[in-house]
PDB file of C-alpha atoms in Angstrom:
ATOM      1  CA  UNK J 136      61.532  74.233 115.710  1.00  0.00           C
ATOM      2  CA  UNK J 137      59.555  76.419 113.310  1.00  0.00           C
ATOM      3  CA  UNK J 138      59.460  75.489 109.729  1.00  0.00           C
ATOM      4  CA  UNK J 139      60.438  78.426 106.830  1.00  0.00           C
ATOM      5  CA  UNK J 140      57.617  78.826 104.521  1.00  0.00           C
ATOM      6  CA  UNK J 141      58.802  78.785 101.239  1.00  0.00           C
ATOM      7  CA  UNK J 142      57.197  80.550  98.902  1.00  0.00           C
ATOM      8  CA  UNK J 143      54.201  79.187  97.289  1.00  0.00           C
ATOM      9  CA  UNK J 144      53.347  80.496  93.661  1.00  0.00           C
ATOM     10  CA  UNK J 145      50.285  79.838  91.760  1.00  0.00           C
ATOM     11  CA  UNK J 146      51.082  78.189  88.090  1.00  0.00           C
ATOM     12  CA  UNK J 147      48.395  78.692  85.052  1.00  0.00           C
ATOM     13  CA  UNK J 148      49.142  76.915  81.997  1.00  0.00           C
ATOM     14  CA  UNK J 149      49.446  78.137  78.650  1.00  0.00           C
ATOM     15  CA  UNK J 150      49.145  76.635  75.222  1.00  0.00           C
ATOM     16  CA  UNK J 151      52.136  76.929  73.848  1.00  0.00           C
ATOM     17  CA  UNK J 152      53.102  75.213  69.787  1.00  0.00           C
ATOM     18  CA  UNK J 153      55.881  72.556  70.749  1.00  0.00           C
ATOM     19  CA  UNK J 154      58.477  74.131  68.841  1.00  0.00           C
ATOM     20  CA  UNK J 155      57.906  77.727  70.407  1.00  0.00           C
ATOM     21  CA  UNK J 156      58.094  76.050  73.734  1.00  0.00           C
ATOM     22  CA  UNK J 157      61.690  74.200  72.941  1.00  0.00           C
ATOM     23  CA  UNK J 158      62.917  77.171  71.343  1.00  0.00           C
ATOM     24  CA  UNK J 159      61.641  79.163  74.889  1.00  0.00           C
ATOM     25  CA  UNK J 160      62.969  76.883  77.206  1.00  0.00           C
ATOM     26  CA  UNK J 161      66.553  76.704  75.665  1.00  0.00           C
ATOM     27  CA  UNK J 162      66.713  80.791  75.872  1.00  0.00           C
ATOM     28  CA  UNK J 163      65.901  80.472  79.412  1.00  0.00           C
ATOM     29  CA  UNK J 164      68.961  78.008  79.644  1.00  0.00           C
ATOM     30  CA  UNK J 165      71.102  80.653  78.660  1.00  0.00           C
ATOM     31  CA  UNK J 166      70.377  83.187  82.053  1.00  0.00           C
ATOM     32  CA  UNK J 167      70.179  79.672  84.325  1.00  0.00           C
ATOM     33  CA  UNK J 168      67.112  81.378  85.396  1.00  0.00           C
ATOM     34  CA  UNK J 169      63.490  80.024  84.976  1.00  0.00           C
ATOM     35  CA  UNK J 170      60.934  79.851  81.799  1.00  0.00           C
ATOM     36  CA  UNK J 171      58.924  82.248  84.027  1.00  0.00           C
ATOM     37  CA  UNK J 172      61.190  84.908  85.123  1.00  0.00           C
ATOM     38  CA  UNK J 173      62.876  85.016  81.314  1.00  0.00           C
ATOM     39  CA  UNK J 174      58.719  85.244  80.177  1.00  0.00           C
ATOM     40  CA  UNK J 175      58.409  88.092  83.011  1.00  0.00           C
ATOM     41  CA  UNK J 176      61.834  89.987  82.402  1.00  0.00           C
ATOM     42  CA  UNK J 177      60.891  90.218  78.428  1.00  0.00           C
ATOM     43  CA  UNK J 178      57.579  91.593  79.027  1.00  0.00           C
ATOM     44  CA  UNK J 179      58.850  93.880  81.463  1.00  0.00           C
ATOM     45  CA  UNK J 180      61.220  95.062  78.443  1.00  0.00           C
ATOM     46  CA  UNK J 181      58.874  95.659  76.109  1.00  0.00           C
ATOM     47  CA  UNK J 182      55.979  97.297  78.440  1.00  0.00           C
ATOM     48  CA  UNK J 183      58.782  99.467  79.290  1.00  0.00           C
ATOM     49  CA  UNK J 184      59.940 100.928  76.390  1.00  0.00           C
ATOM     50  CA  UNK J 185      56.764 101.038  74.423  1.00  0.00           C
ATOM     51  CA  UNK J 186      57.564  98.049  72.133  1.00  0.00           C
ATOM     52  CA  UNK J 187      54.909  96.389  70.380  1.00  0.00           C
ATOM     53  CA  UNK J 188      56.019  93.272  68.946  1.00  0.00           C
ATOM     54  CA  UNK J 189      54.018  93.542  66.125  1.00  0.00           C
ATOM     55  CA  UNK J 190      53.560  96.643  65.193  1.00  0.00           C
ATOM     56  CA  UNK J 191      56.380  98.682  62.928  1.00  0.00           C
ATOM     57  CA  UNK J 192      58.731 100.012  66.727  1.00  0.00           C
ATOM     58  CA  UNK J 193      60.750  96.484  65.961  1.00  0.00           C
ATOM     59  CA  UNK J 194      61.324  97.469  62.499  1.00  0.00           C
ATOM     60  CA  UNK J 195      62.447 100.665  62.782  1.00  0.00           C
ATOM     61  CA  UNK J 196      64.585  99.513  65.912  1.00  0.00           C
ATOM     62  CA  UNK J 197      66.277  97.427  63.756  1.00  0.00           C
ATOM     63  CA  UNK J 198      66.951  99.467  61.234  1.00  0.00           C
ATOM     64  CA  UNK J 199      68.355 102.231  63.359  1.00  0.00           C
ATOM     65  CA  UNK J 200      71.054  99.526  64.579  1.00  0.00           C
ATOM     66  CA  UNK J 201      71.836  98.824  60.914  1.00  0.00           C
ATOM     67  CA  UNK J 202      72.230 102.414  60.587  1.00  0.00           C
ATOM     68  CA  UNK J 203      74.315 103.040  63.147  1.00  0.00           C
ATOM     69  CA  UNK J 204      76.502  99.775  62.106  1.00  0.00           C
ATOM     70  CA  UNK J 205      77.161 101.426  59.071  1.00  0.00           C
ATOM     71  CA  UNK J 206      78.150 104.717  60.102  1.00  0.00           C
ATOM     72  CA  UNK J 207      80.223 102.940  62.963  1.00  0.00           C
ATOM     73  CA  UNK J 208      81.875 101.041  59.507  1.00  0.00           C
ATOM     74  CA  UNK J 209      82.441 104.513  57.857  1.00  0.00           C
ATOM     75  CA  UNK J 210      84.269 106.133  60.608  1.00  0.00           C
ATOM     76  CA  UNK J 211      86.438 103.596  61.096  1.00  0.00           C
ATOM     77  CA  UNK J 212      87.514 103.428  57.763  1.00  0.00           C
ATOM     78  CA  UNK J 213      87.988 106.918  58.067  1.00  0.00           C
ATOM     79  CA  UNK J 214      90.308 106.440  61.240  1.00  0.00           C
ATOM     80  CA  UNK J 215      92.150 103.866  58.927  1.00  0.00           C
ATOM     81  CA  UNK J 216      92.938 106.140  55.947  1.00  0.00           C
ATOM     82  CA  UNK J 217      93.764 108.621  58.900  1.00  0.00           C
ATOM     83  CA  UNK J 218      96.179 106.356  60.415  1.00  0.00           C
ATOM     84  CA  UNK J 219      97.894 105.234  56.641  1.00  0.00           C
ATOM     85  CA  UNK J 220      98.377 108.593  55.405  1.00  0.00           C
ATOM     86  CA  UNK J 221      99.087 110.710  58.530  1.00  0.00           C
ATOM     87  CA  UNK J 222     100.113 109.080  61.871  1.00  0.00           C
ATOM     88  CA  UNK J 223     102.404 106.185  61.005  1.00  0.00           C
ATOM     89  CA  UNK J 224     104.659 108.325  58.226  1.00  0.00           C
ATOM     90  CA  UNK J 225     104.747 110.709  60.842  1.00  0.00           C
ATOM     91  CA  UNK J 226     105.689 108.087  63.434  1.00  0.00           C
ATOM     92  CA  UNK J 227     108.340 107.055  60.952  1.00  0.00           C
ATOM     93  CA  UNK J 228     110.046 110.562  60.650  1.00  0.00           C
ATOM     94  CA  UNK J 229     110.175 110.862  64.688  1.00  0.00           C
ATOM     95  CA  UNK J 230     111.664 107.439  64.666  1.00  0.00           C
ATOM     96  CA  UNK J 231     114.454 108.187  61.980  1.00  0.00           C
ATOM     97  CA  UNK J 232     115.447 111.403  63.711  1.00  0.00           C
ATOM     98  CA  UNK J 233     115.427 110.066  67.079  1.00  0.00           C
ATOM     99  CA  UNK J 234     117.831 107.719  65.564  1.00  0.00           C
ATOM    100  CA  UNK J 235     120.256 109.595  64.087  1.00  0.00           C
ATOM    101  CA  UNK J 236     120.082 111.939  67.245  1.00  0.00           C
ATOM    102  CA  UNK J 237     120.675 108.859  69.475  1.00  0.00           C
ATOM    103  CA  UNK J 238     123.420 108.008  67.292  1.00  0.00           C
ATOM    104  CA  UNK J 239     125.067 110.973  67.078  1.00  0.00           C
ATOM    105  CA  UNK J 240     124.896 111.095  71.077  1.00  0.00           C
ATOM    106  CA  UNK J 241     126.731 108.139  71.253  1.00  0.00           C
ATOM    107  CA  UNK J 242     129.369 109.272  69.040  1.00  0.00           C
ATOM    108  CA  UNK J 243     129.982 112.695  70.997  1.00  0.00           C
ATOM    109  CA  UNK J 244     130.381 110.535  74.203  1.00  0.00           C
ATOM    110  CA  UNK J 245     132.748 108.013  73.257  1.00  0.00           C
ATOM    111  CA  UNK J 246     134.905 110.886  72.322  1.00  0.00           C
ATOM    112  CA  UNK J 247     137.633 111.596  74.699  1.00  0.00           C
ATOM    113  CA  UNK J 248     140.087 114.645  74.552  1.00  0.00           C
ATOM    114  CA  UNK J 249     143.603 114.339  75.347  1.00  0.00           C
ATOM    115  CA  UNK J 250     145.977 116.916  75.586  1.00  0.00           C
ATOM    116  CA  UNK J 251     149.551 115.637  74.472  1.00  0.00           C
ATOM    117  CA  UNK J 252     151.796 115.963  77.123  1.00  0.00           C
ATOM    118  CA  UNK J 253     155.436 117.399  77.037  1.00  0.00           C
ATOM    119  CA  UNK J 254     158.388 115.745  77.496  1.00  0.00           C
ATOM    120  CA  UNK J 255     160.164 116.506  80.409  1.00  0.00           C
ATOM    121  CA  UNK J 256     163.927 116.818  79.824  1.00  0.00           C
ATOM    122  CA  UNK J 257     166.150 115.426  81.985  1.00  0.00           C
ATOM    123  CA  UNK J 258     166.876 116.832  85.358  1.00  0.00           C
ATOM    124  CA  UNK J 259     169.864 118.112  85.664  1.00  0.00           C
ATOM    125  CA  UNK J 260     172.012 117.090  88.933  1.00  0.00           C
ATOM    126  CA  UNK J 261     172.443 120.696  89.976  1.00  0.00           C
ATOM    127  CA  UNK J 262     168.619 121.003  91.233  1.00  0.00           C
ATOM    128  CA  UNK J 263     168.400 119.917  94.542  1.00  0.00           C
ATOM    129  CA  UNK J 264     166.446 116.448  94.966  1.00  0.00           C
ATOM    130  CA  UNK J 265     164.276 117.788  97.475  1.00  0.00           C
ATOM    131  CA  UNK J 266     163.157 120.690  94.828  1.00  0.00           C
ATOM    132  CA  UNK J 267     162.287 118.109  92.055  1.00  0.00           C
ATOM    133  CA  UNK J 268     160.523 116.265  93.932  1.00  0.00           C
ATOM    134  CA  UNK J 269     158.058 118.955  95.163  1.00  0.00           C
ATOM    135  CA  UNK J 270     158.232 119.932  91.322  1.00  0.00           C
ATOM    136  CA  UNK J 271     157.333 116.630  90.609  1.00  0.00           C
ATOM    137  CA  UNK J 272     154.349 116.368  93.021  1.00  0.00           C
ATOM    138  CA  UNK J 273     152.717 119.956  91.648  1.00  0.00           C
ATOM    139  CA  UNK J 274     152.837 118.368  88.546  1.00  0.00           C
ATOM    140  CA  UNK J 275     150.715 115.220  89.636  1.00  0.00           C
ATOM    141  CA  UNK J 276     148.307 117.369  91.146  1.00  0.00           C
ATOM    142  CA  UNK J 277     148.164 119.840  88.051  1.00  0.00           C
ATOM    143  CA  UNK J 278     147.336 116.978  85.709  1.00  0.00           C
ATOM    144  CA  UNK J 279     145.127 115.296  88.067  1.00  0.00           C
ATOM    145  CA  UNK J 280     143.784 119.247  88.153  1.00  0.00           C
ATOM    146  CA  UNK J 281     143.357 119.171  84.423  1.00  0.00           C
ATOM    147  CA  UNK J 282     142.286 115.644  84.360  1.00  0.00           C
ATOM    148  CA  UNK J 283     138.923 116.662  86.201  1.00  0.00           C
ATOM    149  CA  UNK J 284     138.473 119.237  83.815  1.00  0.00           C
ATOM    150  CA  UNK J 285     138.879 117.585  80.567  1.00  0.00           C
ATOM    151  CA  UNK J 286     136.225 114.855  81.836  1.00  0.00           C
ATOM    152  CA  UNK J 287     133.334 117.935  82.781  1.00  0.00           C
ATOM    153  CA  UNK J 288     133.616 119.359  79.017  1.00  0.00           C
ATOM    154  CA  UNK J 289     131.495 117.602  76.939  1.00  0.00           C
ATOM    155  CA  UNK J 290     131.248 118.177  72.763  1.00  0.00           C
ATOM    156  CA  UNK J 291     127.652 119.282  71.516  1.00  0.00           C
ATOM    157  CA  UNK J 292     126.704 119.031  68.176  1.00  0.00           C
ATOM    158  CA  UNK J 293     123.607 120.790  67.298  1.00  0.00           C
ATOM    159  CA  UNK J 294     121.394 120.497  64.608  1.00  0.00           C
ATOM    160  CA  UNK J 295     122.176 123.427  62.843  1.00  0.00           C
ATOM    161  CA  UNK J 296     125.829 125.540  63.361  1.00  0.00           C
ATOM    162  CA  UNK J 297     129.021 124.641  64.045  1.00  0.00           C
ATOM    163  CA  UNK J 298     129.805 122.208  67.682  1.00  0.00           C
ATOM    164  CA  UNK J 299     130.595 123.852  70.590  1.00  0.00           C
ATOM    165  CA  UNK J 300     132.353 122.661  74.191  1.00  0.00           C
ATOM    166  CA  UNK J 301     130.534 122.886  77.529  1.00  0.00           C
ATOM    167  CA  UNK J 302     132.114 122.912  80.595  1.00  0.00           C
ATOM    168  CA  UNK J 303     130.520 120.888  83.519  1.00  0.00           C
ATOM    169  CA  UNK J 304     131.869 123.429  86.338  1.00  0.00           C
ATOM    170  CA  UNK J 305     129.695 124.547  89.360  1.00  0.00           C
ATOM    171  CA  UNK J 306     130.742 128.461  90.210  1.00  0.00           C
ATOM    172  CA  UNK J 307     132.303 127.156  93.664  1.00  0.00           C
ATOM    173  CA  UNK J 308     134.919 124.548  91.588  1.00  0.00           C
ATOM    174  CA  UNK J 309     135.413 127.329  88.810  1.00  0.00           C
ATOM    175  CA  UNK J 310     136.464 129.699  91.480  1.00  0.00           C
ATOM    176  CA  UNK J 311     138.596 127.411  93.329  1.00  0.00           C
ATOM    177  CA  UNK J 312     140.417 126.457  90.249  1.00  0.00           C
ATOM    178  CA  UNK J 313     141.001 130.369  89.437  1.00  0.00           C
ATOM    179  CA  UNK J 314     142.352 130.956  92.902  1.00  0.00           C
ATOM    180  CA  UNK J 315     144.444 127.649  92.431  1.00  0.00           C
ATOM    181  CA  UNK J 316     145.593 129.152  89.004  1.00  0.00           C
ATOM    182  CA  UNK J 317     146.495 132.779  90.173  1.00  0.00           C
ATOM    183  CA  UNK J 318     148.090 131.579  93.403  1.00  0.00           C
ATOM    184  CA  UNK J 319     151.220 130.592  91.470  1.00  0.00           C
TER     185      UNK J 319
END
């Protein structure tokens, strides 16, 4: 069997005051990597971007952050006022109507219309039975008849006028129902 070389790397040592080198090795603790890649990513950084760690880039990095903060602050507190004075009032209004319209739905619905229906007098004995009863059963099937169409019209009451009915009828059961009604 061959044995994997592992890779070998050459270590120089650097003074280093004791306190910079605690303070170093617990920000490399942070990224669970080692002192010397943290050491090699940060120079990396700053030979990237131009940074000189002592000259006035840092400064007026820093300031452009506090900058920024602040005009972050600012438009938030303008998003606020916009939110107080415009979107939740009108949030409110839409609610309230959409209340009252809701309401006002329900109302229209639990209505019902019903026609009062006529007495029938008594039949006398000189109609034949057969007669009444087929009397009888036209009648059944008329109310049923107007049964279906009392529960297709529906009461809408809009916003502004006076309410109005609305029949439910396709053309094919308003045709039949003409027929049905001029047949007799």
């Amino acid at each position: 069997m061959e044995k994997k070389d592992k890779k070998k790397y050459e270590y120089s040592a650097i003074s280093i005051k004791a306190d910079v080198a605690v303070r170093f090795r617990r920000y490399s603790k942070q990224f669970s990597k080692s002192n010397s890649e943290v050491l090699h990513r940060m120079l990396f950084f700053l030979q990237w971007n131009g940074l000189d760690p002592f000259g006035k880039s840092v400064e007026k990095i820093v300031s452009a952050l506090e900058n920024d903060r602040k005009q972050i602050e600012y438009l938030i507190s303008i998003i606020k006022n916009i939110e107080k004075t415009q979107t939740k009032p009108t949030y409110e209004m839409v609610k309230i109507l959409f209340e009252a319209h809701c309401k006002n739905n329900e109302v229209t619905k639990k209505k019902k219309l019903f026609l009062t229906q006529p007495e029938l007098e008594e039949v006398k004995e000189t109609v034949p039975k057969i007669f009444h009863e087929r009397l009888q059963k036209d009648f059944r099937e008329y109310k049923m008849d107007c049964r279906r169409l009392l529960e297709k019209i529906e009461v809408v009451k809009p916003t502004f006028g006076k309410p109005y009915l609305i029949v439910g009828l396709s053309q094919g059961e308003y045709e039949r129902l003409r027929r049905q009604l001029n047949k007799d």
